[in-house]
Every structure is written in C-alpha cells, then in structure tokens.
Amino acid sequence: MPAWDWEMIPGVTSRHTRKFPERLPWGKNYGNTQFVGGVSANNYGAIAFRMNYEDTQAQKGWFMFDNEIVCLGNSISSSSANIRTTINQCHGLGKVFYFNGKKEGMVGSSASTHRIKELKWVRHNGIAYFFPESQRVHFSLAEQTGSWHSINSKYNDRPLTKEVFKLWIDHGNAPTKEKYAYILVPGITDNETAKQYPIENLKIIANNSMHQAVYHTKLEIYQIIFYSPGKINYKDFSVSVNIPCVLQVEQNNTVSIADPAQKYATAEVTITCKNKTYAKTIQLPSGGNAGATRTLTLEKTNFK
C-alpha cells in the first residue's frame, strides 16, 4: 500500500489528479445517484452503477458468469483533464504478456508506459484482460515509491519502493459520451490458453445511454441493464420493461429482476422468444428487501 497510486483504484472511472478533495465523515459521504445495485440468481448476476461524482459522469455495468466478468461503461463525460478507467493496479508479479491479433509480446519492468495497437488481450499473474473492441489501453510494469506516512501520519516517512503493474483505458481530456468494454478472466496462466479463450461466447448486445446487455451463448443467459424503460432485441429474442431495472433471463425459463433505485412496486416485463411471448406484471420486493432480486420460473403456459 505505501507504493499505491491513489489516483488509480481498480474498476474506477475518474480524473487522474494529485489533488484529492477532503472527504465528508463516514455516514455523510453518500453518492449523488440512486441507480446503484443489481440482480443475482443461480450463481450469476449483473451490477449497475450510474455514477455522478464531482465533475464526472458515467454508467458502469459488470456482468458475471462462470469464468469471466464483462465490464462495460458508457456516457463517460467530464470537464476535467485526463479521465481514465483503471482496470487493475497490483503488485508486479512476473512479466506482462500481450497479443495484438498477429503476434505475442512481453514486457519487463521499466519506466515506460505501453500502448499496443489492435490490442486483443493483456496477461499478468494468472489473469487475462480481453478487449473486444479498439480502445486507448495503456499498461506499465514499473517501480513506484511511497511511504506509510502518506497513508497515516503516525507512521514514518521512510520511502518504500515496489514494482507495480497498472492497466487502464484513457478517455482523454474533457471526454463526452466515451465508452469502454473489457473482459476479466482469471486462471489464465499461459499465452496459448489466452489465445484459445472462447471470447465469441460473449455477445455485447448493447452499451449505450439506455441499455447495457450481454448474452452468453454457451450458458444461454441474457443480462440486461435498463437505465431507462425500453426494449432490447437480439435475433429471435426480445425483452421490454416499463421501469429502469436490471434483468437476467436464463435458458431454463428463469427470469430475475431488481430495481436498484428501490422506487417501484411493480414492473411490466414482456419477453418474446422464438415467436412465443410472455407478459407479466411482477411484484417487486419492498420494505427492507427493496432493491433485492425477484426470481420467477416461467411455465410453457405463460407464453402466448
């Protein structure tokens, strides 16, 4: 932790600054948005986060399956300079490997920051990071110096130096409606396994201001974040809702829904699959369970 770069917290989209505002006391530092939460059922789930912090806004979604997490962001806007999404920052444990679709590469510890054109994946310490589309991805493996005193003034200020791996997406200065997409896959320890990873099983259906949606073709699971009421279509499947919500539809006819903002008592859900349509008014959890997941199993008789 003494060598940690506090400007780059894994998973966070923020400005890259050396000046941090003084935080309010615990219990008073609540966020500025309500749509934060997710759906979970049968070992799978999706999380939504509508972010509005200082002068930066974003919509961020995480879609979790057996072996991977799909991470999507959109509507990234700010008046600040140098906005980035940090994918990871951790101890440098071995070299960093990458693949651009044609050849593999490797970097060791240096003071350089690397950006690879047409980057397909980066691998470090048993975790692979896949990039399904072209983005301004940067990474480094370098020594960083800091002290425990910078974290807590009662400790000494003796400098400590550690090797640190950092991976991030650069959204530029004062971005408007920027987006990102990457996939985290742990347990990949060599380049051959990374090249054979079936990224084609993951279909990013939508990543825009209204929806974020992913379909896992092998598991036959749809996970959808509706930031606004609307409809999503994918081949012979469609789903529409009348409220902002997070939805999961599984191949065994299981439908799970949650209202992260904890504002609504019911949701109107209509699903069409292979020319069969299911429509239902779903009662959402209330009281102390508001925002929790409601799961239904659809019978064949539910379809028109």
PDB file of C-alpha atoms in Angstrom:
ATOM      1  CA  MET A   1       0.000   0.000   0.000  1.00  0.00           C
ATOM      2  CA  PRO A   2       2.774   2.584   0.516  1.00  0.00           C
ATOM      3  CA  ALA A   3       3.602   2.364  -3.186  1.00  0.00           C
ATOM      4  CA  TRP A   4      -0.064   2.506  -4.243  1.00  0.00           C
ATOM      5  CA  ASP A   5      -1.068   5.113  -6.795  1.00  0.00           C
ATOM      6  CA  TRP A   6      -4.200   6.509  -5.148  1.00  0.00           C
ATOM      7  CA  GLU A   7      -5.236   8.141  -8.419  1.00  0.00           C
ATOM      8  CA  MET A   8      -5.862   4.693  -9.912  1.00  0.00           C
ATOM      9  CA  ILE A   9      -8.240   2.461  -7.958  1.00  0.00           C
ATOM     10  CA  PRO A  10      -9.143  -0.736  -9.876  1.00  0.00           C
ATOM     11  CA  GLY A  11     -12.531  -0.509 -11.577  1.00  0.00           C
ATOM     12  CA  VAL A  12     -12.880   3.241 -11.011  1.00  0.00           C
ATOM     13  CA  THR A  13     -13.500   5.850 -13.720  1.00  0.00           C
ATOM     14  CA  SER A  14     -12.144   9.211 -12.549  1.00  0.00           C
ATOM     15  CA  ARG A  15      -9.831  12.086 -13.291  1.00  0.00           C
ATOM     16  CA  HIS A  16      -6.120  11.452 -12.859  1.00  0.00           C
ATOM     17  CA  THR A  17      -5.172  14.078 -10.289  1.00  0.00           C
ATOM     18  CA  ARG A  18      -2.729  14.670  -7.479  1.00  0.00           C
ATOM     19  CA  LYS A  19      -5.219  16.796  -5.554  1.00  0.00           C
ATOM     20  CA  PHE A  20      -7.917  14.945  -3.655  1.00  0.00           C
ATOM     21  CA  PRO A  21     -10.869  16.697  -2.003  1.00  0.00           C
ATOM     22  CA  GLU A  22     -11.341  16.228   1.717  1.00  0.00           C
ATOM     23  CA  ARG A  23     -13.983  13.590   2.285  1.00  0.00           C
ATOM     24  CA  LEU A  24     -17.002  14.067   4.495  1.00  0.00           C
ATOM     25  CA  PRO A  25     -17.165  11.947   7.677  1.00  0.00           C
ATOM     26  CA  TRP A  26     -18.348   8.351   7.396  1.00  0.00           C
ATOM     27  CA  GLY A  27     -22.125   8.189   7.270  1.00  0.00           C
ATOM     28  CA  LYS A  28     -22.384  11.518   5.443  1.00  0.00           C
ATOM     29  CA  ASN A  29     -20.432  10.782   2.255  1.00  0.00           C
ATOM     30  CA  TYR A  30     -23.311   9.301   0.269  1.00  0.00           C
ATOM     31  CA  GLY A  31     -23.295   9.258  -3.522  1.00  0.00           C
ATOM     32  CA  ASN A  32     -25.324  11.511  -5.775  1.00  0.00           C
ATOM     33  CA  THR A  33     -27.264   8.854  -7.684  1.00  0.00           C
ATOM     34  CA  GLN A  34     -29.898   6.241  -6.821  1.00  0.00           C
ATOM     35  CA  PHE A  35     -29.489   3.705  -9.616  1.00  0.00           C
ATOM     36  CA  VAL A  36     -26.819   1.521  -7.989  1.00  0.00           C
ATOM     37  CA  GLY A  37     -27.318  -2.218  -7.470  1.00  0.00           C
ATOM     38  CA  GLY A  38     -28.011  -5.373  -9.354  1.00  0.00           C
ATOM     39  CA  VAL A  39     -29.622  -8.725  -9.911  1.00  0.00           C
ATOM     40  CA  SER A  40     -28.315 -12.149  -8.849  1.00  0.00           C
ATOM     41  CA  ALA A  41     -29.674 -15.672  -9.209  1.00  0.00           C
ATOM     42  CA  ASN A  42     -28.291 -19.196  -9.645  1.00  0.00           C
ATOM     43  CA  ASN A  43     -24.630 -18.172  -9.292  1.00  0.00           C
ATOM     44  CA  TYR A  44     -24.862 -15.434 -11.942  1.00  0.00           C
ATOM     45  CA  GLY A  45     -25.537 -11.726 -11.715  1.00  0.00           C
ATOM     46  CA  ALA A  46     -25.149  -8.207 -13.092  1.00  0.00           C
ATOM     47  CA  ILE A  47     -24.425  -4.940 -11.309  1.00  0.00           C
ATOM     48  CA  ALA A  48     -25.273  -1.413 -12.467  1.00  0.00           C
ATOM     49  CA  PHE A  49     -23.757   1.872 -11.308  1.00  0.00           C
ATOM     50  CA  ARG A  50     -24.940   5.245 -12.578  1.00  0.00           C
ATOM     51  CA  MET A  51     -22.089   7.479 -11.459  1.00  0.00           C
ATOM     52  CA  ASN A  52     -22.058  11.219 -10.814  1.00  0.00           C
ATOM     53  CA  TYR A  53     -19.037  12.207  -8.750  1.00  0.00           C
ATOM     54  CA  GLU A  54     -17.530  15.687  -8.694  1.00  0.00           C
ATOM     55  CA  ASP A  55     -17.486  16.672 -12.371  1.00  0.00           C
ATOM     56  CA  THR A  56     -17.509  13.194 -13.929  1.00  0.00           C
ATOM     57  CA  GLN A  57     -20.492  11.104 -15.015  1.00  0.00           C
ATOM     58  CA  ALA A  58     -20.638   7.521 -16.282  1.00  0.00           C
ATOM     59  CA  GLN A  59     -22.799   4.417 -16.495  1.00  0.00           C
ATOM     60  CA  LYS A  60     -20.922   1.282 -15.496  1.00  0.00           C
ATOM     61  CA  GLY A  61     -22.032  -2.342 -15.639  1.00  0.00           C
ATOM     62  CA  TRP A  62     -20.498  -5.666 -14.563  1.00  0.00           C
ATOM     63  CA  PHE A  63     -21.853  -8.954 -15.968  1.00  0.00           C
ATOM     64  CA  MET A  64     -20.742 -12.089 -14.128  1.00  0.00           C
ATOM     65  CA  PHE A  65     -20.721 -15.632 -15.498  1.00  0.00           C
ATOM     66  CA  ASP A  66     -18.855 -18.879 -14.691  1.00  0.00           C
ATOM     67  CA  ASN A  67     -15.373 -17.919 -15.844  1.00  0.00           C
ATOM     68  CA  GLU A  68     -15.421 -14.210 -16.612  1.00  0.00           C
ATOM     69  CA  ILE A  69     -16.709 -10.733 -15.796  1.00  0.00           C
ATOM     70  CA  VAL A  70     -17.721  -8.483 -18.672  1.00  0.00           C
ATOM     71  CA  CYS A  71     -17.148  -4.813 -17.782  1.00  0.00           C
ATOM     72  CA  LEU A  72     -18.959  -2.109 -19.750  1.00  0.00           C
ATOM     73  CA  GLY A  73     -19.037   1.670 -19.451  1.00  0.00           C
ATOM     74  CA  ASN A  74     -20.724   4.428 -21.409  1.00  0.00           C
ATOM     75  CA  SER A  75     -21.864   8.051 -21.198  1.00  0.00           C
ATOM     76  CA  ILE A  76     -18.472   8.976 -19.732  1.00  0.00           C
ATOM     77  CA  SER A  77     -18.396  12.761 -19.665  1.00  0.00           C
ATOM     78  CA  SER A  78     -16.347  15.261 -17.678  1.00  0.00           C
ATOM     79  CA  SER A  79     -14.996  18.791 -17.719  1.00  0.00           C
ATOM     80  CA  SER A  80     -11.711  17.585 -16.220  1.00  0.00           C
ATOM     81  CA  ALA A  81      -8.476  16.656 -17.908  1.00  0.00           C
ATOM     82  CA  ASN A  82      -7.200  13.107 -18.210  1.00  0.00           C
ATOM     83  CA  ILE A  83     -10.164  10.876 -17.390  1.00  0.00           C
ATOM     84  CA  ARG A  84      -9.320   7.184 -17.226  1.00  0.00           C
ATOM     85  CA  THR A  85     -10.839   3.875 -16.193  1.00  0.00           C
ATOM     86  CA  THR A  86      -8.381   1.826 -14.157  1.00  0.00           C
ATOM     87  CA  ILE A  87      -8.728  -1.873 -14.938  1.00  0.00           C
ATOM     88  CA  ASN A  88      -6.184  -3.021 -12.377  1.00  0.00           C
ATOM     89  CA  GLN A  89      -3.293  -1.923 -10.183  1.00  0.00           C
ATOM     90  CA  CYS A  90      -1.439  -4.576  -8.209  1.00  0.00           C
ATOM     91  CA  HIS A  91       1.978  -5.874  -7.210  1.00  0.00           C
ATOM     92  CA  GLY A  92       4.133  -6.623 -10.225  1.00  0.00           C
ATOM     93  CA  LEU A  93       4.457 -10.404 -10.100  1.00  0.00           C
ATOM     94  CA  GLY A  94       6.321 -11.507 -13.204  1.00  0.00           C
ATOM     95  CA  LYS A  95       6.313 -10.137 -16.713  1.00  0.00           C
ATOM     96  CA  VAL A  96       3.379  -8.750 -18.688  1.00  0.00           C
ATOM     97  CA  PHE A  97       2.288 -10.517 -21.878  1.00  0.00           C
ATOM     98  CA  TYR A  98       0.073  -9.167 -24.657  1.00  0.00           C
ATOM     99  CA  PHE A  99      -1.345 -10.125 -28.046  1.00  0.00           C
ATOM    100  CA  ASN A 100      -2.364  -7.825 -30.919  1.00  0.00           C
ATOM    101  CA  GLY A 101      -4.046 -10.448 -33.070  1.00  0.00           C
ATOM    102  CA  LYS A 102      -0.899 -11.236 -35.024  1.00  0.00           C
ATOM    103  CA  LYS A 103       1.975 -11.643 -32.606  1.00  0.00           C
ATOM    104  CA  GLU A 104       2.638 -12.034 -28.907  1.00  0.00           C
ATOM    105  CA  GLY A 105       4.767  -9.643 -26.910  1.00  0.00           C
ATOM    106  CA  MET A 106       6.264  -9.406 -23.453  1.00  0.00           C
ATOM    107  CA  VAL A 107       7.495  -6.530 -21.293  1.00  0.00           C
ATOM    108  CA  GLY A 108       9.500  -6.491 -18.112  1.00  0.00           C
ATOM    109  CA  SER A 109       9.979  -3.802 -15.509  1.00  0.00           C
ATOM    110  CA  SER A 110      10.806  -0.395 -16.974  1.00  0.00           C
ATOM    111  CA  ALA A 111       9.831   3.237 -16.696  1.00  0.00           C
ATOM    112  CA  SER A 112       7.858   3.041 -19.939  1.00  0.00           C
ATOM    113  CA  THR A 113       4.109   3.157 -20.472  1.00  0.00           C
ATOM    114  CA  HIS A 114       2.968   0.840 -23.251  1.00  0.00           C
ATOM    115  CA  ARG A 115       0.131   1.215 -25.740  1.00  0.00           C
ATOM    116  CA  ILE A 116      -0.304  -1.568 -28.290  1.00  0.00           C
ATOM    117  CA  LYS A 117      -2.315  -1.025 -31.465  1.00  0.00           C
ATOM    118  CA  GLU A 118      -5.139  -3.512 -32.093  1.00  0.00           C
ATOM    119  CA  LEU A 119      -4.639  -4.956 -28.613  1.00  0.00           C
ATOM    120  CA  LYS A 120      -6.610  -8.166 -28.051  1.00  0.00           C
ATOM    121  CA  TRP A 121      -5.512  -9.117 -24.576  1.00  0.00           C
ATOM    122  CA  VAL A 122      -3.050  -8.451 -21.754  1.00  0.00           C
ATOM    123  CA  ARG A 123      -1.975 -11.121 -19.284  1.00  0.00           C
ATOM    124  CA  HIS A 124      -0.316 -10.756 -15.884  1.00  0.00           C
ATOM    125  CA  ASN A 125      -0.079 -13.021 -12.830  1.00  0.00           C
ATOM    126  CA  GLY A 126      -2.718 -15.529 -13.927  1.00  0.00           C
ATOM    127  CA  ILE A 127      -5.337 -13.008 -15.053  1.00  0.00           C
ATOM    128  CA  ALA A 128      -6.141 -12.126 -18.655  1.00  0.00           C
ATOM    129  CA  TYR A 129      -7.830  -8.904 -19.732  1.00  0.00           C
ATOM    130  CA  PHE A 130      -9.581  -9.109 -23.107  1.00  0.00           C
ATOM    131  CA  PHE A 131     -10.565  -6.143 -25.259  1.00  0.00           C
ATOM    132  CA  PRO A 132     -13.388  -6.926 -27.708  1.00  0.00           C
ATOM    133  CA  GLU A 133     -13.066  -3.567 -29.479  1.00  0.00           C
ATOM    134  CA  SER A 134     -10.414  -0.961 -30.203  1.00  0.00           C
ATOM    135  CA  GLN A 135      -9.705   1.325 -27.232  1.00  0.00           C
ATOM    136  CA  ARG A 136      -6.906   3.507 -25.867  1.00  0.00           C
ATOM    137  CA  VAL A 137      -5.494   0.870 -23.495  1.00  0.00           C
ATOM    138  CA  HIS A 138      -2.251   1.556 -21.619  1.00  0.00           C
ATOM    139  CA  PHE A 139      -0.220  -0.593 -19.247  1.00  0.00           C
ATOM    140  CA  SER A 140       3.003  -0.388 -17.284  1.00  0.00           C
ATOM    141  CA  LEU A 141       5.213  -2.505 -15.071  1.00  0.00           C
ATOM    142  CA  ALA A 142       7.395  -0.137 -13.088  1.00  0.00           C
ATOM    143  CA  GLU A 143       8.754   0.702  -9.666  1.00  0.00           C
ATOM    144  CA  GLN A 144       6.703   3.121  -7.556  1.00  0.00           C
ATOM    145  CA  THR A 145       7.828   4.800  -4.353  1.00  0.00           C
ATOM    146  CA  GLY A 146       5.799   5.991  -1.401  1.00  0.00           C
ATOM    147  CA  SER A 147       5.587   5.788   2.386  1.00  0.00           C
ATOM    148  CA  TRP A 148       3.261   4.652   5.136  1.00  0.00           C
ATOM    149  CA  HIS A 149       3.282   8.259   6.359  1.00  0.00           C
ATOM    150  CA  SER A 150       1.317   9.316   3.275  1.00  0.00           C
ATOM    151  CA  ILE A 151      -1.483   6.978   4.435  1.00  0.00           C
ATOM    152  CA  ASN A 152      -1.340   7.642   8.176  1.00  0.00           C
ATOM    153  CA  SER A 153       0.671  10.485   9.679  1.00  0.00           C
ATOM    154  CA  LYS A 154       1.583   8.476  12.787  1.00  0.00           C
ATOM    155  CA  TYR A 155       3.890   6.281  10.687  1.00  0.00           C
ATOM    156  CA  ASN A 156       7.371   7.218   9.496  1.00  0.00           C
ATOM    157  CA  ASP A 157       8.043   8.702   6.084  1.00  0.00           C
ATOM    158  CA  ARG A 158      10.778   6.244   5.073  1.00  0.00           C
ATOM    159  CA  PRO A 159      10.466   5.720   1.297  1.00  0.00           C
ATOM    160  CA  LEU A 160       9.462   2.233   0.173  1.00  0.00           C
ATOM    161  CA  THR A 161       9.767   1.115  -3.453  1.00  0.00           C
ATOM    162  CA  LYS A 162       7.706  -1.679  -5.026  1.00  0.00           C
ATOM    163  CA  GLU A 163       7.185  -2.974  -8.544  1.00  0.00           C
ATOM    164  CA  VAL A 164       3.600  -2.292  -9.638  1.00  0.00           C
ATOM    165  CA  PHE A 165       1.508  -3.417 -12.612  1.00  0.00           C
ATOM    166  CA  LYS A 166      -1.068  -0.916 -13.911  1.00  0.00           C
ATOM    167  CA  LEU A 167      -3.609  -1.295 -16.711  1.00  0.00           C
ATOM    168  CA  TRP A 168      -6.070   1.419 -17.753  1.00  0.00           C
ATOM    169  CA  ILE A 169      -8.195   2.926 -20.514  1.00  0.00           C
ATOM    170  CA  ASP A 170      -7.538   6.560 -21.403  1.00  0.00           C
ATOM    171  CA  HIS A 171     -10.725   8.544 -22.139  1.00  0.00           C
ATOM    172  CA  GLY A 172      -8.831  11.757 -22.892  1.00  0.00           C
ATOM    173  CA  ASN A 173      -9.354  15.313 -21.688  1.00  0.00           C
ATOM    174  CA  ALA A 174     -12.906  16.511 -21.008  1.00  0.00           C
ATOM    175  CA  PRO A 175     -14.493  13.495 -22.701  1.00  0.00           C
ATOM    176  CA  THR A 176     -18.070  13.462 -23.936  1.00  0.00           C
ATOM    177  CA  LYS A 177     -20.058  10.233 -24.159  1.00  0.00           C
ATOM    178  CA  GLU A 178     -16.970   7.989 -24.128  1.00  0.00           C
ATOM    179  CA  LYS A 179     -17.333   4.253 -23.508  1.00  0.00           C
ATOM    180  CA  TYR A 180     -15.295   1.119 -22.794  1.00  0.00           C
ATOM    181  CA  ALA A 181     -15.563  -2.666 -22.825  1.00  0.00           C
ATOM    182  CA  TYR A 182     -13.231  -5.283 -21.357  1.00  0.00           C
ATOM    183  CA  ILE A 183     -13.478  -8.820 -20.007  1.00  0.00           C
ATOM    184  CA  LEU A 184     -11.690 -10.157 -16.904  1.00  0.00           C
ATOM    185  CA  VAL A 185     -10.769 -13.836 -16.996  1.00  0.00           C
ATOM    186  CA  PRO A 186      -8.825 -15.288 -14.033  1.00  0.00           C
ATOM    187  CA  GLY A 187      -6.960 -18.586 -14.166  1.00  0.00           C
ATOM    188  CA  ILE A 188      -5.172 -17.993 -17.482  1.00  0.00           C
ATOM    189  CA  THR A 189      -1.508 -18.742 -16.905  1.00  0.00           C
ATOM    190  CA  ASP A 190      -0.057 -19.017 -20.433  1.00  0.00           C
ATOM    191  CA  ASN A 191      -0.419 -17.411 -23.842  1.00  0.00           C
ATOM    192  CA  GLU A 192      -1.849 -20.494 -25.533  1.00  0.00           C
ATOM    193  CA  THR A 193      -4.747 -20.654 -23.065  1.00  0.00           C
ATOM    194  CA  ALA A 194      -5.372 -16.953 -23.594  1.00  0.00           C
ATOM    195  CA  LYS A 195      -5.477 -17.379 -27.370  1.00  0.00           C
ATOM    196  CA  GLN A 196      -7.931 -20.278 -27.043  1.00  0.00           C
ATOM    197  CA  TYR A 197     -10.293 -18.455 -24.684  1.00  0.00           C
ATOM    198  CA  PRO A 198     -13.752 -18.510 -26.393  1.00  0.00           C
ATOM    199  CA  ILE A 199     -14.483 -14.794 -26.389  1.00  0.00           C
ATOM    200  CA  GLU A 200     -17.033 -15.463 -29.137  1.00  0.00           C
ATOM    201  CA  ASN A 201     -19.341 -16.934 -26.452  1.00  0.00           C
ATOM    202  CA  LEU A 202     -19.889 -13.413 -25.116  1.00  0.00           C
ATOM    203  CA  LYS A 203     -22.051 -11.136 -27.232  1.00  0.00           C
ATOM    204  CA  ILE A 204     -22.189  -7.494 -26.183  1.00  0.00           C
ATOM    205  CA  ILE A 205     -25.656  -6.623 -27.428  1.00  0.00           C
ATOM    206  CA  ALA A 206     -25.788  -3.016 -26.218  1.00  0.00           C
ATOM    207  CA  ASN A 207     -23.608  -0.450 -24.456  1.00  0.00           C
ATOM    208  CA  ASN A 208     -25.354   2.893 -24.701  1.00  0.00           C
ATOM    209  CA  SER A 209     -27.069   5.503 -22.552  1.00  0.00           C
ATOM    210  CA  MET A 210     -30.306   3.477 -22.333  1.00  0.00           C
ATOM    211  CA  HIS A 211     -29.075  -0.122 -22.104  1.00  0.00           C
ATOM    212  CA  GLN A 212     -26.142  -2.390 -21.379  1.00  0.00           C
ATOM    213  CA  ALA A 213     -26.701  -6.010 -22.356  1.00  0.00           C
ATOM    214  CA  VAL A 214     -24.617  -9.175 -22.669  1.00  0.00           C
ATOM    215  CA  TYR A 215     -25.629 -12.613 -23.934  1.00  0.00           C
ATOM    216  CA  HIS A 216     -23.586 -15.704 -23.027  1.00  0.00           C
ATOM    217  CA  THR A 217     -24.235 -18.087 -25.919  1.00  0.00           C
ATOM    218  CA  LYS A 218     -22.961 -21.227 -24.166  1.00  0.00           C
ATOM    219  CA  LEU A 219     -24.899 -20.652 -20.934  1.00  0.00           C
ATOM    220  CA  GLU A 220     -27.839 -19.132 -22.824  1.00  0.00           C
ATOM    221  CA  ILE A 221     -28.117 -16.303 -20.298  1.00  0.00           C
ATOM    222  CA  TYR A 222     -29.124 -12.717 -21.057  1.00  0.00           C
ATOM    223  CA  GLN A 223     -28.160  -9.989 -18.593  1.00  0.00           C
ATOM    224  CA  ILE A 224     -29.551  -6.519 -19.267  1.00  0.00           C
ATOM    225  CA  ILE A 225     -29.319  -3.170 -17.507  1.00  0.00           C
ATOM    226  CA  PHE A 226     -32.205  -0.880 -18.413  1.00  0.00           C
ATOM    227  CA  TYR A 227     -31.174   2.644 -17.410  1.00  0.00           C
ATOM    228  CA  SER A 228     -34.473   3.732 -18.947  1.00  0.00           C
ATOM    229  CA  PRO A 229     -37.659   1.836 -19.794  1.00  0.00           C
ATOM    230  CA  GLY A 230     -37.367   0.276 -23.228  1.00  0.00           C
ATOM    231  CA  LYS A 231     -36.771  -2.794 -25.348  1.00  0.00           C
ATOM    232  CA  ILE A 232     -33.767  -4.922 -26.320  1.00  0.00           C
ATOM    233  CA  ASN A 233     -33.704  -7.156 -29.405  1.00  0.00           C
ATOM    234  CA  TYR A 234     -31.248  -9.904 -30.283  1.00  0.00           C
ATOM    235  CA  LYS A 235     -32.062 -12.304 -33.125  1.00  0.00           C
ATOM    236  CA  ASP A 236     -35.312 -14.105 -32.166  1.00  0.00           C
ATOM    237  CA  PHE A 237     -35.245 -12.796 -28.581  1.00  0.00           C
ATOM    238  CA  SER A 238     -36.582  -9.516 -27.227  1.00  0.00           C
ATOM    239  CA  VAL A 239     -37.441  -8.122 -23.808  1.00  0.00           C
ATOM    240  CA  SER A 240     -39.143  -4.894 -22.812  1.00  0.00           C
ATOM    241  CA  VAL A 241     -39.744  -3.284 -19.410  1.00  0.00           C
ATOM    242  CA  ASN A 242     -41.594  -0.223 -18.215  1.00  0.00           C
ATOM    243  CA  ILE A 243     -39.154   0.824 -15.465  1.00  0.00           C
ATOM    244  CA  PRO A 244     -35.382   1.196 -15.084  1.00  0.00           C
ATOM    245  CA  CYS A 245     -34.144  -2.146 -13.763  1.00  0.00           C
ATOM    246  CA  VAL A 246     -31.607  -4.961 -14.059  1.00  0.00           C
ATOM    247  CA  LEU A 247     -32.818  -8.192 -15.637  1.00  0.00           C
ATOM    248  CA  GLN A 248     -31.473 -11.728 -16.083  1.00  0.00           C
ATOM    249  CA  VAL A 249     -33.129 -14.301 -18.345  1.00  0.00           C
ATOM    250  CA  GLU A 250     -31.819 -17.891 -18.272  1.00  0.00           C
ATOM    251  CA  GLN A 251     -32.303 -20.747 -20.719  1.00  0.00           C
ATOM    252  CA  ASN A 252     -34.337 -22.725 -18.158  1.00  0.00           C
ATOM    253  CA  ASN A 253     -37.085 -20.080 -18.389  1.00  0.00           C
ATOM    254  CA  THR A 254     -35.963 -18.345 -15.189  1.00  0.00           C
ATOM    255  CA  VAL A 255     -36.413 -14.569 -15.093  1.00  0.00           C
ATOM    256  CA  SER A 256     -34.818 -12.436 -12.364  1.00  0.00           C
ATOM    257  CA  ILE A 257     -35.367  -8.710 -11.900  1.00  0.00           C
ATOM    258  CA  ALA A 258     -34.240  -5.995  -9.480  1.00  0.00           C
ATOM    259  CA  ASP A 259     -34.927  -2.282  -9.071  1.00  0.00           C
ATOM    260  CA  PRO A 260     -31.604  -0.750  -7.922  1.00  0.00           C
ATOM    261  CA  ALA A 261     -33.169   2.636  -7.196  1.00  0.00           C
ATOM    262  CA  GLN A 262     -35.775   0.997  -4.907  1.00  0.00           C
ATOM    263  CA  LYS A 263     -38.502   3.235  -6.343  1.00  0.00           C
ATOM    264  CA  TYR A 264     -41.093   0.928  -7.907  1.00  0.00           C
ATOM    265  CA  ALA A 265     -43.644  -1.574  -6.568  1.00  0.00           C
ATOM    266  CA  THR A 266     -44.176  -3.438  -9.846  1.00  0.00           C
ATOM    267  CA  ALA A 267     -42.577  -3.991 -13.237  1.00  0.00           C
ATOM    268  CA  GLU A 268     -44.215  -4.851 -16.542  1.00  0.00           C
ATOM    269  CA  VAL A 269     -41.996  -7.386 -18.328  1.00  0.00           C
ATOM    270  CA  THR A 270     -42.608  -8.726 -21.842  1.00  0.00           C
ATOM    271  CA  ILE A 271     -40.336 -11.411 -23.306  1.00  0.00           C
ATOM    272  CA  THR A 272     -40.533 -12.796 -26.822  1.00  0.00           C
ATOM    273  CA  CYS A 273     -38.503 -15.864 -27.757  1.00  0.00           C
ATOM    274  CA  LYS A 274     -38.922 -17.948 -30.903  1.00  0.00           C
ATOM    275  CA  ASN A 275     -42.244 -16.279 -31.671  1.00  0.00           C
ATOM    276  CA  LYS A 276     -43.634 -17.019 -28.215  1.00  0.00           C
ATOM    277  CA  THR A 277     -44.446 -14.077 -25.957  1.00  0.00           C
ATOM    278  CA  TYR A 278     -44.572 -13.871 -22.167  1.00  0.00           C
ATOM    279  CA  ALA A 279     -46.010 -10.805 -20.438  1.00  0.00           C
ATOM    280  CA  LYS A 280     -46.437 -10.311 -16.704  1.00  0.00           C
ATOM    281  CA  THR A 281     -46.734  -7.679 -14.017  1.00  0.00           C
ATOM    282  CA  ILE A 282     -44.095  -8.624 -11.454  1.00  0.00           C
ATOM    283  CA  GLN A 283     -44.387  -7.556  -7.829  1.00  0.00           C
ATOM    284  CA  LEU A 284     -41.038  -6.203  -6.641  1.00  0.00           C
ATOM    285  CA  PRO A 285     -39.631  -6.632  -3.109  1.00  0.00           C
ATOM    286  CA  SER A 286     -40.467  -3.806  -0.702  1.00  0.00           C
ATOM    287  CA  GLY A 287     -39.578  -2.527   2.736  1.00  0.00           C
ATOM    288  CA  GLY A 288     -36.248  -3.817   3.997  1.00  0.00           C
ATOM    289  CA  ASN A 289     -35.953  -6.007   0.895  1.00  0.00           C
ATOM    290  CA  ALA A 290     -36.439  -3.168  -1.597  1.00  0.00           C
ATOM    291  CA  GLY A 291     -33.858  -3.455  -4.382  1.00  0.00           C
ATOM    292  CA  ALA A 292     -33.468  -7.207  -3.887  1.00  0.00           C
ATOM    293  CA  THR A 293     -33.851  -9.755  -6.691  1.00  0.00           C
ATOM    294  CA  ARG A 294     -37.213 -11.296  -7.545  1.00  0.00           C
ATOM    295  CA  THR A 295     -36.952 -14.585  -9.485  1.00  0.00           C
ATOM    296  CA  LEU A 296     -39.737 -16.295 -11.420  1.00  0.00           C
ATOM    297  CA  THR A 297     -39.792 -19.562 -13.321  1.00  0.00           C
ATOM    298  CA  LEU A 298     -41.863 -19.325 -16.476  1.00  0.00           C
ATOM    299  CA  GLU A 299     -44.009 -22.272 -17.472  1.00  0.00           C
ATOM    300  CA  LYS A 300     -44.866 -23.053 -21.076  1.00  0.00           C
ATOM    301  CA  THR A 301     -48.418 -21.980 -20.302  1.00  0.00           C
ATOM    302  CA  ASN A 302     -47.116 -18.480 -19.509  1.00  0.00           C
ATOM    303  CA  PHE A 303     -46.282 -17.959 -23.181  1.00  0.00           C
ATOM    304  CA  LYS A 304     -48.934 -16.819 -25.619  1.00  0.00           C
TER     305      LYS A 304
END
